Amino acid sequence: MNKPFFFFACILFSFQVKGQDVYHDSTALVILDKVAEYVGELNSLKFQAKIEEDVAFSEAFLIKEFRTAEITFQGSSQMAAKITQQGKDNFYFYNGKQLVYFNLEGNYFAAGDAPDNTLDMLDWLNESFGVHLVLADFLYPNFTSNLMESMDYLEFLGTTTVDGQKTFHIGGANQDLTFQIWISQDFQPRPLKALLTYLGEPYARQIEVTFDNWEINQEYPNSMFEFLPGPNSKQIIWTKKN
């Protein structure tokens, strides 16, 4: 995957990144590698996320939107996701062959043949439909190398506490964006919080994600990743983005 898609938000660094300067701190790279290595060894992974995102309300005005996500991954080809925004639930079911999107309030669904593994499916969902479920970079075995390609600056910023948990604090930046990520400082290195700022005009746009309620290596039934249409559910066409 060459285009990592982050779900982070605002950052303030006490440095300036110059266009052609590159600095990749070895300590930061080791910690990021540990995250990718740990996640790659898991049989299943479930977490909840709270997302705060700035979106355009008008040409000169941004508003903040809030949503929550509950994501379950099992093996290399199963995923179930629930995304809630403004009290409305949307679901995604992936069984290794097909991805189904279901809108609970409207009682309609769309289905499409998908790649045969979760990581390729997430790429396909992003590239074909512009859908980013949640931060997925840390799921990829080339997590660190992707960051090194896209970031001019990566540095270990020290240790701190997030919601009572000790974390490693890492920051990064390029000409277009800056980010911070906080990784749990224990035997299960996981991202606990991520913060991103897009440095576009006329205003910087921010996204923040907080991760919680992790479940590791639980066994989930296959039926959890299958979609069964309910009474009067309507199927719609899933249109790819231009």
Tab-separated table of C-alpha atoms in Angstrom:
chain	number	residue	atom	x	y	z
A	1	MET	CA	0.000	0.000	0.000
A	2	ASN	CA	1.645	3.232	-1.143
A	3	LYS	CA	-0.981	5.712	0.010
A	4	PRO	CA	-1.420	5.471	3.766
A	5	PHE	CA	-4.701	6.967	4.920
A	6	PHE	CA	-4.565	8.473	8.342
A	7	PHE	CA	-7.394	9.299	10.690
A	8	PHE	CA	-5.559	11.780	12.952
A	9	ALA	CA	-5.823	15.490	13.854
A	10	CYS	CA	-4.107	18.700	15.073
A	11	ILE	CA	-0.431	18.954	15.955
A	12	LEU	CA	1.876	21.688	17.187
A	13	PHE	CA	5.604	21.116	16.856
A	14	SER	CA	8.388	23.379	18.048
A	15	PHE	CA	10.240	23.027	14.769
A	16	GLN	CA	9.981	24.019	11.141
A	17	VAL	CA	10.089	21.460	8.360
A	18	LYS	CA	11.892	22.623	5.259
A	19	GLY	CA	10.827	21.184	1.946
A	20	GLN	CA	13.982	19.213	1.194
A	21	ASP	CA	15.075	18.300	4.736
A	22	VAL	CA	14.537	14.687	5.812
A	23	TYR	CA	14.934	13.436	9.373
A	24	HIS	CA	13.799	9.981	10.500
A	25	ASP	CA	14.584	9.253	14.138
A	26	SER	CA	15.687	5.643	14.664
A	27	THR	CA	13.863	5.353	18.004
A	28	ALA	CA	10.581	6.348	16.373
A	29	LEU	CA	11.122	3.819	13.586
A	30	VAL	CA	11.781	0.989	16.063
A	31	ILE	CA	8.555	1.753	17.950
A	32	LEU	CA	6.501	1.947	14.754
A	33	ASP	CA	8.004	-1.352	13.568
A	34	LYS	CA	6.987	-2.963	16.862
A	35	VAL	CA	3.377	-1.900	16.301
A	36	ALA	CA	3.269	-3.388	12.801
A	37	GLU	CA	5.013	-6.576	13.960
A	38	TYR	CA	2.647	-7.040	16.899
A	39	VAL	CA	-0.530	-6.443	14.889
A	40	GLY	CA	0.720	-8.723	12.116
A	41	GLU	CA	0.943	-11.640	14.566
A	42	LEU	CA	-2.657	-11.345	15.798
A	43	ASN	CA	-5.438	-13.724	14.789
A	44	SER	CA	-8.133	-11.160	15.481
A	45	LEU	CA	-8.430	-7.551	16.561
A	46	LYS	CA	-11.370	-5.447	17.715
A	47	PHE	CA	-11.426	-1.843	18.882
A	48	GLN	CA	-13.639	1.196	19.228
A	49	ALA	CA	-12.712	4.659	18.011
A	50	LYS	CA	-13.987	8.178	18.567
A	51	ILE	CA	-13.382	10.457	15.592
A	52	GLU	CA	-13.522	14.260	15.484
A	53	GLU	CA	-13.140	15.787	12.020
A	54	ASP	CA	-13.243	19.299	10.579
A	55	VAL	CA	-15.423	19.478	7.460
A	56	ALA	CA	-16.254	22.374	5.152
A	57	PHE	CA	-19.535	24.114	5.976
A	58	SER	CA	-18.847	26.905	3.499
A	59	GLU	CA	-15.840	28.195	1.573
A	60	ALA	CA	-14.587	30.088	4.610
A	61	PHE	CA	-15.992	28.097	7.509
A	62	LEU	CA	-15.238	24.686	8.982
A	63	ILE	CA	-17.409	22.777	11.425
A	64	LYS	CA	-16.459	19.796	13.562
A	65	GLU	CA	-18.274	16.492	13.086
A	66	PHE	CA	-18.208	13.549	15.472
A	67	ARG	CA	-18.599	9.844	14.839
A	68	THR	CA	-17.773	6.572	16.520
A	69	ALA	CA	-16.563	3.305	15.041
A	70	GLU	CA	-16.445	-0.287	16.203
A	71	ILE	CA	-14.236	-2.429	13.970
A	72	THR	CA	-13.527	-6.165	14.114
A	73	PHE	CA	-10.865	-7.908	12.026
A	74	GLN	CA	-10.418	-11.681	12.006
A	75	GLY	CA	-7.841	-13.622	10.045
A	76	SER	CA	-6.768	-12.129	6.743
A	77	SER	CA	-10.192	-11.887	5.120
A	78	GLN	CA	-12.958	-10.981	7.574
A	79	MET	CA	-14.113	-7.599	8.830
A	80	ALA	CA	-17.218	-6.121	10.439
A	81	ALA	CA	-17.633	-2.416	11.139
A	82	LYS	CA	-20.264	-0.200	12.707
A	83	ILE	CA	-19.997	3.556	12.096
A	84	THR	CA	-22.313	5.869	14.035
A	85	GLN	CA	-22.759	9.558	13.215
A	86	GLN	CA	-25.500	11.849	14.541
A	87	GLY	CA	-27.273	8.824	15.972
A	88	LYS	CA	-27.397	7.016	12.627
A	89	ASP	CA	-25.768	3.604	12.217
A	90	ASN	CA	-24.014	2.306	9.111
A	91	PHE	CA	-22.545	-1.187	8.854
A	92	TYR	CA	-19.927	-2.908	6.693
A	93	PHE	CA	-19.635	-6.695	6.378
A	94	TYR	CA	-16.716	-8.380	4.621
A	95	ASN	CA	-16.341	-12.165	4.278
A	96	GLY	CA	-13.330	-12.429	1.979
A	97	LYS	CA	-15.384	-12.358	-1.204
A	98	GLN	CA	-17.959	-9.607	-0.907
A	99	LEU	CA	-18.291	-6.305	0.930
A	100	VAL	CA	-21.765	-5.154	1.960
A	101	TYR	CA	-22.706	-1.675	3.140
A	102	PHE	CA	-25.955	-1.412	5.135
A	103	ASN	CA	-27.753	1.774	6.191
A	104	LEU	CA	-29.931	0.897	9.165
A	105	GLU	CA	-32.158	3.977	9.175
A	106	GLY	CA	-32.955	3.768	5.463
A	107	ASN	CA	-33.023	-0.052	5.516
A	108	TYR	CA	-31.049	-0.295	2.285
A	109	PHE	CA	-27.802	-2.010	1.354
A	110	ALA	CA	-25.212	-2.158	-1.407
A	111	ALA	CA	-22.958	-5.122	-2.186
A	112	GLY	CA	-19.894	-5.551	-4.335
A	113	ASP	CA	-17.318	-8.201	-5.147
A	114	ALA	CA	-14.199	-7.302	-3.195
A	115	PRO	CA	-10.530	-8.388	-3.118
A	116	ASP	CA	-9.826	-11.618	-1.257
A	117	ASN	CA	-7.948	-10.134	1.706
A	118	THR	CA	-8.750	-7.375	4.152
A	119	LEU	CA	-5.836	-5.051	3.407
A	120	ASP	CA	-6.507	-5.048	-0.341
A	121	MET	CA	-10.215	-4.624	0.378
A	122	LEU	CA	-9.529	-1.503	2.448
A	123	ASP	CA	-7.442	-0.077	-0.405
A	124	TRP	CA	-10.206	-0.933	-2.885
A	125	LEU	CA	-12.874	0.660	-0.682
A	126	ASN	CA	-10.832	3.833	-0.413
A	127	GLU	CA	-9.799	4.094	-4.048
A	128	SER	CA	-13.126	3.040	-5.587
A	129	PHE	CA	-15.622	4.706	-3.270
A	130	GLY	CA	-13.655	7.218	-1.204
A	131	VAL	CA	-14.599	5.465	2.043
A	132	HIS	CA	-12.145	5.575	4.961
A	133	LEU	CA	-13.519	3.488	7.790
A	134	VAL	CA	-10.866	4.389	10.343
A	135	LEU	CA	-7.097	4.636	10.666
A	136	ALA	CA	-5.803	1.429	9.096
A	137	ASP	CA	-2.119	2.150	8.535
A	138	PHE	CA	-0.933	0.161	11.538
A	139	LEU	CA	-2.536	-2.981	10.066
A	140	TYR	CA	-0.065	-3.020	7.187
A	141	PRO	CA	3.275	-4.845	7.375
A	142	ASN	CA	4.918	-1.894	5.591
A	143	PHE	CA	3.485	0.641	8.048
A	144	THR	CA	6.879	2.151	8.870
A	145	SER	CA	8.200	2.272	5.309
A	146	ASN	CA	4.999	3.996	4.159
A	147	LEU	CA	5.523	6.685	6.770
A	148	MET	CA	9.168	7.067	5.774
A	149	GLU	CA	8.108	7.575	2.156
A	150	SER	CA	5.446	10.150	2.947
A	151	MET	CA	6.968	12.016	5.915
A	152	ASP	CA	10.014	14.295	5.745
A	153	TYR	CA	10.176	14.345	9.525
A	154	LEU	CA	9.651	11.521	12.034
A	155	GLU	CA	10.773	11.789	15.649
A	156	PHE	CA	10.248	10.135	19.008
A	157	LEU	CA	9.017	13.007	21.196
A	158	GLY	CA	9.232	11.229	24.546
A	159	THR	CA	6.807	9.507	26.879
A	160	THR	CA	3.540	10.861	28.210
A	161	THR	CA	0.214	9.720	29.639
A	162	VAL	CA	-3.047	9.434	27.683
A	163	ASP	CA	-6.201	8.661	29.663
A	164	GLY	CA	-4.091	7.251	32.485
A	165	GLN	CA	-1.989	5.015	30.232
A	166	LYS	CA	1.730	5.461	29.626
A	167	THR	CA	2.497	6.044	25.951
A	168	PHE	CA	5.286	6.647	23.464
A	169	HIS	CA	4.737	9.961	21.671
A	170	ILE	CA	5.804	10.173	17.999
A	171	GLY	CA	5.440	13.082	15.595
A	172	GLY	CA	5.833	13.498	11.865
A	173	ALA	CA	5.428	16.127	9.174
A	174	ASN	CA	5.777	16.976	5.514
A	175	GLN	CA	4.871	20.062	3.475
A	176	ASP	CA	1.175	19.125	3.400
A	177	LEU	CA	0.407	17.764	6.856
A	178	THR	CA	1.649	17.143	10.362
A	179	PHE	CA	0.704	14.362	12.751
A	180	GLN	CA	1.163	12.922	16.203
A	181	ILE	CA	0.528	9.383	17.390
A	182	TRP	CA	0.528	7.997	20.927
A	183	ILE	CA	1.366	4.286	21.275
A	184	SER	CA	0.766	2.225	24.405
A	185	GLN	CA	3.920	1.625	26.429
A	186	ASP	CA	3.381	-2.030	27.317
A	187	PHE	CA	3.660	-5.575	25.928
A	188	GLN	CA	0.840	-4.868	23.464
A	189	PRO	CA	1.961	-1.794	21.482
A	190	ARG	CA	-1.213	-0.230	20.080
A	191	PRO	CA	-2.137	3.292	18.996
A	192	LEU	CA	-4.239	5.007	21.664
A	193	LYS	CA	-4.618	8.400	20.039
A	194	ALA	CA	-3.731	10.014	16.729
A	195	LEU	CA	-3.853	13.627	15.603
A	196	LEU	CA	-3.498	15.054	12.086
A	197	THR	CA	-3.541	18.534	10.540
A	198	TYR	CA	-3.862	19.062	6.794
A	199	LEU	CA	-2.118	22.341	5.971
A	200	GLY	CA	-4.419	23.390	3.137
A	201	GLU	CA	-5.867	26.762	2.232
A	202	PRO	CA	-7.652	28.769	3.462
A	203	TYR	CA	-7.581	26.954	6.810
A	204	ALA	CA	-5.839	23.957	8.311
A	205	ARG	CA	-8.188	20.972	8.617
A	206	GLN	CA	-7.901	18.661	11.595
A	207	ILE	CA	-8.876	15.071	12.361
A	208	GLU	CA	-8.493	13.316	15.710
A	209	VAL	CA	-9.011	9.671	16.625
A	210	THR	CA	-9.052	8.091	20.089
A	211	PHE	CA	-8.877	4.285	20.308
A	212	ASP	CA	-10.365	2.276	23.160
A	213	ASN	CA	-11.783	-1.085	24.278
A	214	TRP	CA	-9.324	-3.322	22.461
A	215	GLU	CA	-10.034	-7.044	22.206
A	216	ILE	CA	-7.117	-9.218	21.143
A	217	ASN	CA	-7.220	-12.756	19.703
A	218	GLN	CA	-10.857	-13.468	20.494
A	219	GLU	CA	-12.677	-15.979	18.283
A	220	TYR	CA	-15.704	-14.603	16.452
A	221	PRO	CA	-18.335	-16.636	14.563
A	222	ASN	CA	-18.258	-16.478	10.772
A	223	SER	CA	-21.860	-15.270	10.799
A	224	MET	CA	-20.649	-11.984	12.276
A	225	PHE	CA	-19.072	-11.121	8.919
A	226	GLU	CA	-22.054	-12.112	6.770
A	227	PHE	CA	-24.976	-9.840	5.885
A	228	LEU	CA	-28.524	-11.161	5.909
A	229	PRO	CA	-31.066	-8.677	4.486
A	230	GLY	CA	-33.934	-7.938	6.830
A	231	PRO	CA	-37.619	-7.560	5.995
A	232	ASN	CA	-38.263	-4.954	3.279
A	233	SER	CA	-34.548	-4.159	2.878
A	234	LYS	CA	-33.791	-2.581	-0.479
A	235	GLN	CA	-30.639	-3.131	-2.505
A	236	ILE	CA	-29.118	-0.105	-4.219
A	237	ILE	CA	-26.298	0.247	-6.734
A	238	TRP	CA	-22.905	1.035	-5.246
A	239	THR	CA	-21.549	3.744	-7.535
A	240	LYS	CA	-17.801	4.190	-7.798
A	241	LYS	CA	-16.350	7.669	-7.463
A	242	ASN	CA	-15.170	9.414	-10.626
